PDB file of C-alpha atoms in Angstrom:
ATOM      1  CA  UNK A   1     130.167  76.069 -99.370  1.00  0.00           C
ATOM      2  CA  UNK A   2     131.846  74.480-102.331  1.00  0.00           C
ATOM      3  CA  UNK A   3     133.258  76.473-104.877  1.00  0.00           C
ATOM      4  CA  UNK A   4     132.456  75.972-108.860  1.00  0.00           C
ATOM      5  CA  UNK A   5     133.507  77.601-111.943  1.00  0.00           C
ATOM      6  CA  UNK A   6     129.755  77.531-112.691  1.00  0.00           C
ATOM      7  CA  UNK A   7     128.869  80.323-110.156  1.00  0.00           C
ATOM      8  CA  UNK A   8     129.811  84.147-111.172  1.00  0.00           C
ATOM      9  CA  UNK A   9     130.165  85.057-107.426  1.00  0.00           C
ATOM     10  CA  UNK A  10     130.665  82.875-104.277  1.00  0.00           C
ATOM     11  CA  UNK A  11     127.337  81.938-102.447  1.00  0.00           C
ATOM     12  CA  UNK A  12     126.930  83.831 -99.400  1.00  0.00           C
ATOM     13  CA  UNK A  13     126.748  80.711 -96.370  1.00  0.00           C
ATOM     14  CA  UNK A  14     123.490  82.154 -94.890  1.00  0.00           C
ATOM     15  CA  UNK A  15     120.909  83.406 -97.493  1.00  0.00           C
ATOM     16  CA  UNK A  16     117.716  82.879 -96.634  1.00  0.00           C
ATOM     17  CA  UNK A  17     117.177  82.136-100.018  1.00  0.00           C
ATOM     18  CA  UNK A  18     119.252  81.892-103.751  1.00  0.00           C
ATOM     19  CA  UNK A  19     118.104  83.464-106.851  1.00  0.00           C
ATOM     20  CA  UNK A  20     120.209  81.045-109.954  1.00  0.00           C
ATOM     21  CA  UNK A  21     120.211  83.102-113.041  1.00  0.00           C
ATOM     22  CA  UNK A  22     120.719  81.158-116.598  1.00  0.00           C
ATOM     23  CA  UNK A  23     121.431  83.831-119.490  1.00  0.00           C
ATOM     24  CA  UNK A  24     120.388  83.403-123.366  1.00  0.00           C
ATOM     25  CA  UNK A  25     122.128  82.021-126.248  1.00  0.00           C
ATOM     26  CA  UNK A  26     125.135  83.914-126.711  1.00  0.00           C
ATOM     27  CA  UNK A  27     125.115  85.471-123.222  1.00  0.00           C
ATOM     28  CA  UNK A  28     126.885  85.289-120.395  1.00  0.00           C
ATOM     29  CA  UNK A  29     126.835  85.805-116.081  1.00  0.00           C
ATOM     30  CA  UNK A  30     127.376  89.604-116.668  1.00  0.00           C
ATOM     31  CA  UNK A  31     123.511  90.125-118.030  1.00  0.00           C
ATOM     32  CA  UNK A  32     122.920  89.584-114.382  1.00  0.00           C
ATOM     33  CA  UNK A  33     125.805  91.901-113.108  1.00  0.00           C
ATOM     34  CA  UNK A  34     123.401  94.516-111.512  1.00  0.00           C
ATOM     35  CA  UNK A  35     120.535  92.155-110.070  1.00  0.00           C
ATOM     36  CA  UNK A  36     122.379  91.599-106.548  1.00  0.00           C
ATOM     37  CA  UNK A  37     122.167  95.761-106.352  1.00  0.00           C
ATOM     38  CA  UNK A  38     118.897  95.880-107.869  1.00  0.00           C
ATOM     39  CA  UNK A  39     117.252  93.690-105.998  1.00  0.00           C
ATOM     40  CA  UNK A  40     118.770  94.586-102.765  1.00  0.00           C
ATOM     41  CA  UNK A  41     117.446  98.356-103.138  1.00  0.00           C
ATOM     42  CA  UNK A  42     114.135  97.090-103.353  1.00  0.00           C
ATOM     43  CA  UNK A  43     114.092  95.095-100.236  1.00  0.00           C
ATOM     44  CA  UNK A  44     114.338  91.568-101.321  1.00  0.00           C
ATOM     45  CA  UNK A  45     116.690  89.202 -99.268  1.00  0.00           C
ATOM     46  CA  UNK A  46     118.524  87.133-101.693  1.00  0.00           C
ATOM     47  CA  UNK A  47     121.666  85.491-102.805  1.00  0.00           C
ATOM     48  CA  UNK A  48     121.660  86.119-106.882  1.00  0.00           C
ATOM     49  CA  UNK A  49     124.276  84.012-108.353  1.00  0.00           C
ATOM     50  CA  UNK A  50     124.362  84.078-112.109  1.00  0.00           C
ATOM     51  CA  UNK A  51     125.551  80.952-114.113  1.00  0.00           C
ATOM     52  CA  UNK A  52     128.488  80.711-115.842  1.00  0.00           C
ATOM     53  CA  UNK A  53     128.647  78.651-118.773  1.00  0.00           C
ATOM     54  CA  UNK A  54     131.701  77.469-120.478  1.00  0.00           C
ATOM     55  CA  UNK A  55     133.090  78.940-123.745  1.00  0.00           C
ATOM     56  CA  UNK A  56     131.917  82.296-123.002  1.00  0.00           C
ATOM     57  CA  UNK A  57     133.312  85.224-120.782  1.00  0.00           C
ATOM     58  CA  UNK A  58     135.747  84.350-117.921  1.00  0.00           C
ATOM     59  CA  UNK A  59     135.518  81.185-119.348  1.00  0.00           C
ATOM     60  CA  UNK A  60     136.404  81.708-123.187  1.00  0.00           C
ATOM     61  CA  UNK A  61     138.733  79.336-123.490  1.00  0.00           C
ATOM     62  CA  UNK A  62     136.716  75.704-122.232  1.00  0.00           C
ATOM     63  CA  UNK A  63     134.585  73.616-124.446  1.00  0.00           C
ATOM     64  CA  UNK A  64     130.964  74.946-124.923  1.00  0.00           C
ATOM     65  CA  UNK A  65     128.289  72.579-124.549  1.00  0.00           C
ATOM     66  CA  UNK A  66     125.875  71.468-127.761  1.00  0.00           C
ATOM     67  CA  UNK A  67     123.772  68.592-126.252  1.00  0.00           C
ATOM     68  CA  UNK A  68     120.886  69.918-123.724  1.00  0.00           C
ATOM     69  CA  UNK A  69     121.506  66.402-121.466  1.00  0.00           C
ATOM     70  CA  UNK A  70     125.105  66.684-121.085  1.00  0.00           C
ATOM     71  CA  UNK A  71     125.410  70.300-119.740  1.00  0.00           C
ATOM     72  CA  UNK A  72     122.047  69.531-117.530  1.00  0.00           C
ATOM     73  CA  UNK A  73     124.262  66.519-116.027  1.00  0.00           C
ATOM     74  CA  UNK A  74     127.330  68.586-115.488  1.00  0.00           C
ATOM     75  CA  UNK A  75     125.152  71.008-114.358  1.00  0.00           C
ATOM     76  CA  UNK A  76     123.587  69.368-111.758  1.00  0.00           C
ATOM     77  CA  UNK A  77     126.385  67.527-110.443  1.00  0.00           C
ATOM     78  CA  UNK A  78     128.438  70.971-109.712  1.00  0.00           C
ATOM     79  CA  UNK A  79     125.243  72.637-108.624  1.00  0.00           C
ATOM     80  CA  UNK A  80     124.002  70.010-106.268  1.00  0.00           C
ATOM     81  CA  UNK A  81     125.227  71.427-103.116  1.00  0.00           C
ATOM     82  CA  UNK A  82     123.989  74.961-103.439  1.00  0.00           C
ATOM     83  CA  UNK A  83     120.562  73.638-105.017  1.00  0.00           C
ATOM     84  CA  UNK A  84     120.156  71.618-101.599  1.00  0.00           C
ATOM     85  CA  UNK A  85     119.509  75.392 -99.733  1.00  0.00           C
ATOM     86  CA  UNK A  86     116.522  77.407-100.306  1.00  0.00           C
ATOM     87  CA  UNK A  87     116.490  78.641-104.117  1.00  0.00           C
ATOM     88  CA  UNK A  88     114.552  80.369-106.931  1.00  0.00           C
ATOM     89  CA  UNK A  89     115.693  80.247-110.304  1.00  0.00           C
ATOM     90  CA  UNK A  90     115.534  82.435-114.114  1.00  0.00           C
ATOM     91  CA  UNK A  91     116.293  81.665-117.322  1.00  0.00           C
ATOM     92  CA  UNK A  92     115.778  84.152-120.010  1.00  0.00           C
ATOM     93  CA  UNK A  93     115.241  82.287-123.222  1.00  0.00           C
ATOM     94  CA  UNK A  94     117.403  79.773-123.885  1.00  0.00           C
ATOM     95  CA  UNK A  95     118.481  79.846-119.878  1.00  0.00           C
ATOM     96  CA  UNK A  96     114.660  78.706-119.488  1.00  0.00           C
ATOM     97  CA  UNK A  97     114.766  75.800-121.127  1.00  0.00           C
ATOM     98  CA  UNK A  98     118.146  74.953-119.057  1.00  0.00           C
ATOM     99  CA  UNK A  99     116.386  75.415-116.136  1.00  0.00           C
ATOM    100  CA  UNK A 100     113.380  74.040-116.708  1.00  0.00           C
ATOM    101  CA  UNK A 101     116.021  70.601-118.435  1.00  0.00           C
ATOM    102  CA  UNK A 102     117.695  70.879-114.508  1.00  0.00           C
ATOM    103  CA  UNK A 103     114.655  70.693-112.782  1.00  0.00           C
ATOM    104  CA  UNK A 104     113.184  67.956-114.958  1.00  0.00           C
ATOM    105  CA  UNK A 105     116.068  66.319-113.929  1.00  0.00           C
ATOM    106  CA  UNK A 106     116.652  66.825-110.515  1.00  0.00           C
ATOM    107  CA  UNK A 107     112.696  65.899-109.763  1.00  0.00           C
ATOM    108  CA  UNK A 108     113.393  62.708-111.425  1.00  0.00           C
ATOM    109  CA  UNK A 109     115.830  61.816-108.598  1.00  0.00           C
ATOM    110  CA  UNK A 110     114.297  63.134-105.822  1.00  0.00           C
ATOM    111  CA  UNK A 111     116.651  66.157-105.476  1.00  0.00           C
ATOM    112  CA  UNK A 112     115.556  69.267-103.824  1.00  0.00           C
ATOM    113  CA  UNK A 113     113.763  71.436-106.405  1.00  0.00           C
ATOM    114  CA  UNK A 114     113.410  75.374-106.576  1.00  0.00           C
ATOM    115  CA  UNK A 115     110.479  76.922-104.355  1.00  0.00           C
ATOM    116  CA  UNK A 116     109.648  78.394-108.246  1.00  0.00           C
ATOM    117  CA  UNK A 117     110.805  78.839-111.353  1.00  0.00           C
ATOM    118  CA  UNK A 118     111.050  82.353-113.644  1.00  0.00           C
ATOM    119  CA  UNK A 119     110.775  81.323-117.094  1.00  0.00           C
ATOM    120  CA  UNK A 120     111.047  84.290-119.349  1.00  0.00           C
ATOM    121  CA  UNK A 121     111.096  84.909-123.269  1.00  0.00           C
ATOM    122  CA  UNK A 122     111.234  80.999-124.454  1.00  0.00           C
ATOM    123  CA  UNK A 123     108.333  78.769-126.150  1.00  0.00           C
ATOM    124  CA  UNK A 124     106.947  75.992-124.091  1.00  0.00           C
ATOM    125  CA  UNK A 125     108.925  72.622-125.494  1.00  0.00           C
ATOM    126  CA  UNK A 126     106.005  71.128-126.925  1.00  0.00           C
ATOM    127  CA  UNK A 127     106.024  73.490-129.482  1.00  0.00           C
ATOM    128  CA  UNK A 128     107.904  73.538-132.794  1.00  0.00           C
ATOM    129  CA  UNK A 129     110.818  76.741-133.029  1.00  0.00           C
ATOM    130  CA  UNK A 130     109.543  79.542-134.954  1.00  0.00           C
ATOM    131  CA  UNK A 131     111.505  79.444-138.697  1.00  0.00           C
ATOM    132  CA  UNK A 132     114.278  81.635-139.666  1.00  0.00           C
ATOM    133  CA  UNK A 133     113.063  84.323-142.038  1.00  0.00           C
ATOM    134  CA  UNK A 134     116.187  86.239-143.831  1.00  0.00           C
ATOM    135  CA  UNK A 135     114.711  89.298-143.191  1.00  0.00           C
ATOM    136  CA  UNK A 136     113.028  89.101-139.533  1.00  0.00           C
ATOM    137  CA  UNK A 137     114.377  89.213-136.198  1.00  0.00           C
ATOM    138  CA  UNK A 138     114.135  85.319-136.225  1.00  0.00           C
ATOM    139  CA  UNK A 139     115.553  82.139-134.937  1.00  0.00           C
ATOM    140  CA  UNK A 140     118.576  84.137-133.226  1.00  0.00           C
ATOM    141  CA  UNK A 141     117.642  82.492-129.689  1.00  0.00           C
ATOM    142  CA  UNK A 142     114.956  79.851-130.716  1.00  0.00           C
ATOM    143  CA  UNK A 143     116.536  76.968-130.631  1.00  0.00           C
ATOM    144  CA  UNK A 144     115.215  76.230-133.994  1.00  0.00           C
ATOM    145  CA  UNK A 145     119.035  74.800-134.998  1.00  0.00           C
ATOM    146  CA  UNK A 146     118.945  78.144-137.513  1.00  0.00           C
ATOM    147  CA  UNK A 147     122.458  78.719-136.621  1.00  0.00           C
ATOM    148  CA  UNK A 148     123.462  76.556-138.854  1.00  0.00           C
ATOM    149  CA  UNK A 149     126.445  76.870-141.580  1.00  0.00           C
ATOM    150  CA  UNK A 150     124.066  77.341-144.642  1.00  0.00           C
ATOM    151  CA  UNK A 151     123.287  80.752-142.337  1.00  0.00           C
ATOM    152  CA  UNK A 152     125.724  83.230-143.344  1.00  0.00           C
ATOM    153  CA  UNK A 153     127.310  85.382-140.467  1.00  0.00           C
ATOM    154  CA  UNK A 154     126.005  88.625-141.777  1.00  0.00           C
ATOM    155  CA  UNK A 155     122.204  86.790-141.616  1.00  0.00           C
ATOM    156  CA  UNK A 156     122.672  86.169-138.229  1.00  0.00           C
ATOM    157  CA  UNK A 157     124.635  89.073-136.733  1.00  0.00           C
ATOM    158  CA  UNK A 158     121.732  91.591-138.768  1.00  0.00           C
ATOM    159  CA  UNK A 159     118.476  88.747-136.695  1.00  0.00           C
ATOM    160  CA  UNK A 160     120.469  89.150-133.906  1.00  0.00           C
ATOM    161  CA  UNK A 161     120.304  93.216-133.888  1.00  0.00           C
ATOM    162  CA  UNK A 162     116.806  93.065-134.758  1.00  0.00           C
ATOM    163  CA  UNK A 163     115.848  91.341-131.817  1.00  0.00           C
ATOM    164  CA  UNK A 164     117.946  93.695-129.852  1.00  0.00           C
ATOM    165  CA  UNK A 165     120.474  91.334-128.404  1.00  0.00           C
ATOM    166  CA  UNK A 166     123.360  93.060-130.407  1.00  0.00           C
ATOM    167  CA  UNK A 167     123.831  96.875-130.388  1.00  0.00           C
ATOM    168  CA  UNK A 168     124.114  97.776-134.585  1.00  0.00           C
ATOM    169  CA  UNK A 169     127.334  99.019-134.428  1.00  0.00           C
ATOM    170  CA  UNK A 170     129.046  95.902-133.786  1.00  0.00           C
ATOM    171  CA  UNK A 171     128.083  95.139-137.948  1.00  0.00           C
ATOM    172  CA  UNK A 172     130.885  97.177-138.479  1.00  0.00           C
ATOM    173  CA  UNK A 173     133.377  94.909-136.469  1.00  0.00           C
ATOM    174  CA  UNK A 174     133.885  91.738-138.149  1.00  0.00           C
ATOM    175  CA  UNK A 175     136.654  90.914-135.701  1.00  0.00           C
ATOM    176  CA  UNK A 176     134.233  90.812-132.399  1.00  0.00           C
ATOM    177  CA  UNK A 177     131.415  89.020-134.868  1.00  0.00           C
ATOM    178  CA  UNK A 178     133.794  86.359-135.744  1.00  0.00           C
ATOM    179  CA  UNK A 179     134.092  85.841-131.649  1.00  0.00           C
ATOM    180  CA  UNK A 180     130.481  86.176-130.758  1.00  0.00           C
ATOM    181  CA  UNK A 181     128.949  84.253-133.410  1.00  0.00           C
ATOM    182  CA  UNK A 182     129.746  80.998-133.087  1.00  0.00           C
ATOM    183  CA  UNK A 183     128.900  80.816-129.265  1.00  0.00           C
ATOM    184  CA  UNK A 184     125.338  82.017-129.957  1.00  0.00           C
ATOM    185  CA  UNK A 185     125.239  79.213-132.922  1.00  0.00           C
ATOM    186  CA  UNK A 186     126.675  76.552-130.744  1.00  0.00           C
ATOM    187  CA  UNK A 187     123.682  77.829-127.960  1.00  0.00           C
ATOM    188  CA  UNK A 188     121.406  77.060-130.690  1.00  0.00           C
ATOM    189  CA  UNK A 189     122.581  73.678-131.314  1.00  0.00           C
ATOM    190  CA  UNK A 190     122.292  73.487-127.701  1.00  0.00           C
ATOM    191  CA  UNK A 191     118.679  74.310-127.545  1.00  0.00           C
ATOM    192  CA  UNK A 192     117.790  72.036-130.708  1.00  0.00           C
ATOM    193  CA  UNK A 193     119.270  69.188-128.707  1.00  0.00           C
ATOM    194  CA  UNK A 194     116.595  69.146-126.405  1.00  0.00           C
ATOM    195  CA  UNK A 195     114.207  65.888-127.915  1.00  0.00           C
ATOM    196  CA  UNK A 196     111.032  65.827-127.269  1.00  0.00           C
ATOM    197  CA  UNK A 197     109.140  67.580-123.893  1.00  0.00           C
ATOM    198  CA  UNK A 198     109.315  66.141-120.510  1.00  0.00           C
ATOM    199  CA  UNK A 199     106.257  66.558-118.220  1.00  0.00           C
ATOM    200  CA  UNK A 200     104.871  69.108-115.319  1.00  0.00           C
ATOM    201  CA  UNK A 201     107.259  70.312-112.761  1.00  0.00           C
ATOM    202  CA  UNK A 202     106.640  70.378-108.981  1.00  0.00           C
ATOM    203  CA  UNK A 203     107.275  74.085-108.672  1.00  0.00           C
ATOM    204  CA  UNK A 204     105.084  77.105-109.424  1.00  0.00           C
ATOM    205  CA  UNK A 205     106.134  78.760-112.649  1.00  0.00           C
ATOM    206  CA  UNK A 206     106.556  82.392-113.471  1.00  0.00           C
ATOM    207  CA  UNK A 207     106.274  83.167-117.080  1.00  0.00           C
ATOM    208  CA  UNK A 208     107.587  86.518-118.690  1.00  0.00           C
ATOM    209  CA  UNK A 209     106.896  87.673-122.187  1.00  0.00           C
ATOM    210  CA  UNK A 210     107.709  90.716-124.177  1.00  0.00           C
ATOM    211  CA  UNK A 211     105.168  92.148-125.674  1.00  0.00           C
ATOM    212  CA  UNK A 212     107.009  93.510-128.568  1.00  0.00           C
ATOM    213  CA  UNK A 213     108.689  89.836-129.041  1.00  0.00           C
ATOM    214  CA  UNK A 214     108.754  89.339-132.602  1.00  0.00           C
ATOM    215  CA  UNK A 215     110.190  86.014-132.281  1.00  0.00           C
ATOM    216  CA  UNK A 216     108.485  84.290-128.722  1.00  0.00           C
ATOM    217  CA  UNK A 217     104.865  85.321-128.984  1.00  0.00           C
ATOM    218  CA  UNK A 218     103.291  85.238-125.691  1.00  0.00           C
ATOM    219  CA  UNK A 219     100.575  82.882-126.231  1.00  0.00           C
ATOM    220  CA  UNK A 220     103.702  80.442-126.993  1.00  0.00           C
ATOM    221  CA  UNK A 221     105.309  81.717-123.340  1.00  0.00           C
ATOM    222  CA  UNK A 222     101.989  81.063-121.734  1.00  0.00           C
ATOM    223  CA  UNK A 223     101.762  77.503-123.340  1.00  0.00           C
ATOM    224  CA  UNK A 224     104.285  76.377-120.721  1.00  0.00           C
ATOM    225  CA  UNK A 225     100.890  76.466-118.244  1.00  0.00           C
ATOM    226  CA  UNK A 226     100.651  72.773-119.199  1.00  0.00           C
ATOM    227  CA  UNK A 227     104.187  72.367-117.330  1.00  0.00           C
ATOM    228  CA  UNK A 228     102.731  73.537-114.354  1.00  0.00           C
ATOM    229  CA  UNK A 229     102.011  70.972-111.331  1.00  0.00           C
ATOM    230  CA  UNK A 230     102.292  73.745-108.623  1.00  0.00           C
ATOM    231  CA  UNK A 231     100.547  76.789-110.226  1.00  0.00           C
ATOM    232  CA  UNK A 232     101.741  79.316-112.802  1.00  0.00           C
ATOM    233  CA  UNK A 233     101.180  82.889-113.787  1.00  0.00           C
ATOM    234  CA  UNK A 234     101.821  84.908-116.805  1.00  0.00           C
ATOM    235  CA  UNK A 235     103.554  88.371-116.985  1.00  0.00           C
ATOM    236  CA  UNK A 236     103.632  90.488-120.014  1.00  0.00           C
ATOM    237  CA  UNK A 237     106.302  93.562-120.496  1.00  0.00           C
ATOM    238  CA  UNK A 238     107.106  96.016-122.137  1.00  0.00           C
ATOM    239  CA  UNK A 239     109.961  95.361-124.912  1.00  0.00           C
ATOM    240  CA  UNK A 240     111.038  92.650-127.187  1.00  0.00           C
ATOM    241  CA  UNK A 241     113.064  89.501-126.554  1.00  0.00           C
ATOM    242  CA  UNK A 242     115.658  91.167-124.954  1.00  0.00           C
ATOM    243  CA  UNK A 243     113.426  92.806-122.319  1.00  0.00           C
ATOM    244  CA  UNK A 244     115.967  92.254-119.609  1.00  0.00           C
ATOM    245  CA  UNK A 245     118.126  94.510-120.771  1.00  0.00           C
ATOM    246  CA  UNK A 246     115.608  97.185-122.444  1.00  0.00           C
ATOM    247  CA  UNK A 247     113.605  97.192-119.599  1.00  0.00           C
ATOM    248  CA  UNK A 248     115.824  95.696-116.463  1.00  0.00           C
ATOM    249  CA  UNK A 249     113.945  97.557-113.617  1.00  0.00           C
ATOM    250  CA  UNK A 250     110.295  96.630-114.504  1.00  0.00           C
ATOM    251  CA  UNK A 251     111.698  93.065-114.869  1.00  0.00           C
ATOM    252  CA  UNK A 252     113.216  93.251-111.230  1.00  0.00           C
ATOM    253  CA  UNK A 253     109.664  95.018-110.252  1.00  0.00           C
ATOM    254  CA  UNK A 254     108.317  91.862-110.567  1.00  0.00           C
ATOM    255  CA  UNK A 255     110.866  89.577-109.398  1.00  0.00           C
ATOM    256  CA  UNK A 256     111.412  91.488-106.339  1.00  0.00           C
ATOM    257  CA  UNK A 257     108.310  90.592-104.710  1.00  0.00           C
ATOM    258  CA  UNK A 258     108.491  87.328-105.552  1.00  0.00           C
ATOM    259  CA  UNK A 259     111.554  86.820-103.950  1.00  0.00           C
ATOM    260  CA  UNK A 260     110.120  88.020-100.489  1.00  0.00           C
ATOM    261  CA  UNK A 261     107.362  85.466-101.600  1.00  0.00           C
ATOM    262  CA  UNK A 262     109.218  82.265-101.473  1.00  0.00           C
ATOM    263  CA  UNK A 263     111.863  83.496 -99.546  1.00  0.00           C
ATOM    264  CA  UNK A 264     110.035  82.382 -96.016  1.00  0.00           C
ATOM    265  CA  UNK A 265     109.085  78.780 -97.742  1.00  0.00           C
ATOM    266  CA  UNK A 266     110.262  75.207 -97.005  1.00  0.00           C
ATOM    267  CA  UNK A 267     113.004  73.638 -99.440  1.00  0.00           C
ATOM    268  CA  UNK A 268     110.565  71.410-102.177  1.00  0.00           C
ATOM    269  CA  UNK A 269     111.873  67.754-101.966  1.00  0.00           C
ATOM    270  CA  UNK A 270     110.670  65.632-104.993  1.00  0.00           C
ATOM    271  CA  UNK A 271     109.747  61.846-104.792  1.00  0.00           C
ATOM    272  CA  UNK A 272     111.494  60.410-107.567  1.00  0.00           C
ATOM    273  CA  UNK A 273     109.148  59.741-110.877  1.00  0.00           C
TER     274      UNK A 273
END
């Protein structure tokens, strides 16, 4: 199996199936550092293998991506040979719309597609990003291009604590601020790159909301429904946007089962469109 800076761990040569995790704007492959264990204690066979994007963790000191098509190229050019073997995938927030970009464009070739795709915590792309309200738990992972430099740092690090992806304490140092920041506002440019939506996937979606999610509402995750060639059901849990860290475990409750679902399923092959 080929190696790529991509992958946080090496894929094991005989899964019976993959599990390709995309994190959120700002994140990195070590949101998914427990989900190998996790999964494994509750009896689902799988290969997780969190993505790592460039500019962020391990990989600090790379370019990050702002343009939607280009990473989804690179993407699926590095990816190609472990996306040929049985796989799921999740994206949390702005990792769903970077999965559901890769699939878009690997069905458009006739590449081998996911047997489904988790989509968690991210509007369906027809719809316009919610508005960034100075004092709301907005914008900080919408994709709404609210990262922008009229946005003071302050505006942004205080949205992003509301929404619970940044523990308050780190208002009080300015030094890691100054390092996180401008990955989650290049993400955002990232996700505002996107143009306008593509059509309905050849895979059965999985769509998770929080039900405290001040800033996805979950009649905007369940819009995605219209994505949906293959079937599609929608989850609601406990906790805000950042549900997969508040409440990891009931996430993995569902995802679990899932994974023994498709696990047992033929590789989907899509004719080109």
């Amino acid at each position: 199996m080929t190696t790529t800076e991509y992958l946080a761990r090496t894929p094991q040569p005989h899964a019976p199936v993959r599990l390709l995790c995309f994190p959120f704007a700002g994140g990195g492959a070590s949101t998914y550092a427990h989900w190998q264990r996790e999964l494994d204690a509750r009896g689902a066979s799988v290969d997780v293998l969190p993505v790592r994007l460039p500019g962020r963790e391990g990989r600090s000191g790379e370019p990050r991506f702002t343009e939607l098509a280009s990473l989804v190229e690179e993407l699926d050019e590095e990816l190609d040979e472990v996306l040929a073997s049985p796989h799921l995938v999740y994206g949390h927030s702005m990792g769903a719309l970077i999965a559901y970009a890769l699939i878009r464009r690997r069905q458009e070739r006739g590449a081998p597609l996911p047997r489904a795709a988790l989509l968690a915590a991210y509007r369906a792309p027809h719809l316009p990003p919610p508005r960034m309200d100075s004092d709301a738990s907005s914008g900080a992972d919408s994709g709404s291009g609210s990262g922008s430099d009229s946005d003071s740092d302050s505006e942004l690090a205080r949205a992003l604590v509301a929404l619970g992806g940044l523990p308050e304490a780190l208002l009080g140092h300015p030094e890691w601020l100054r390092a996180l920041l401008p990955v989650v506002r290049d993400d955002l440019t990232l996700c505002a790159s996107a143009g306008p939506a593509g059509g309905p996937v050849r895979v059965p979606l999985h769509l998770y909301a929080g039900a405290d999610d001040s800033l996805v509402r979950v009649p905007e995750v369940a819009a995605w429904r219209r994505y949906a060639a293959r079937g599609c059901e929608v989850r609601v849990l406990p906790g805000g946007h950042f549900f997969l860290r508040t409440h990891e475990g009931r996430l993995l409750d569902e995802v679990a089962p899932l994974v023994r679902l498709y696990g047992g399923r033929r590789t989907v092959h899509a004719a080109a469109s």
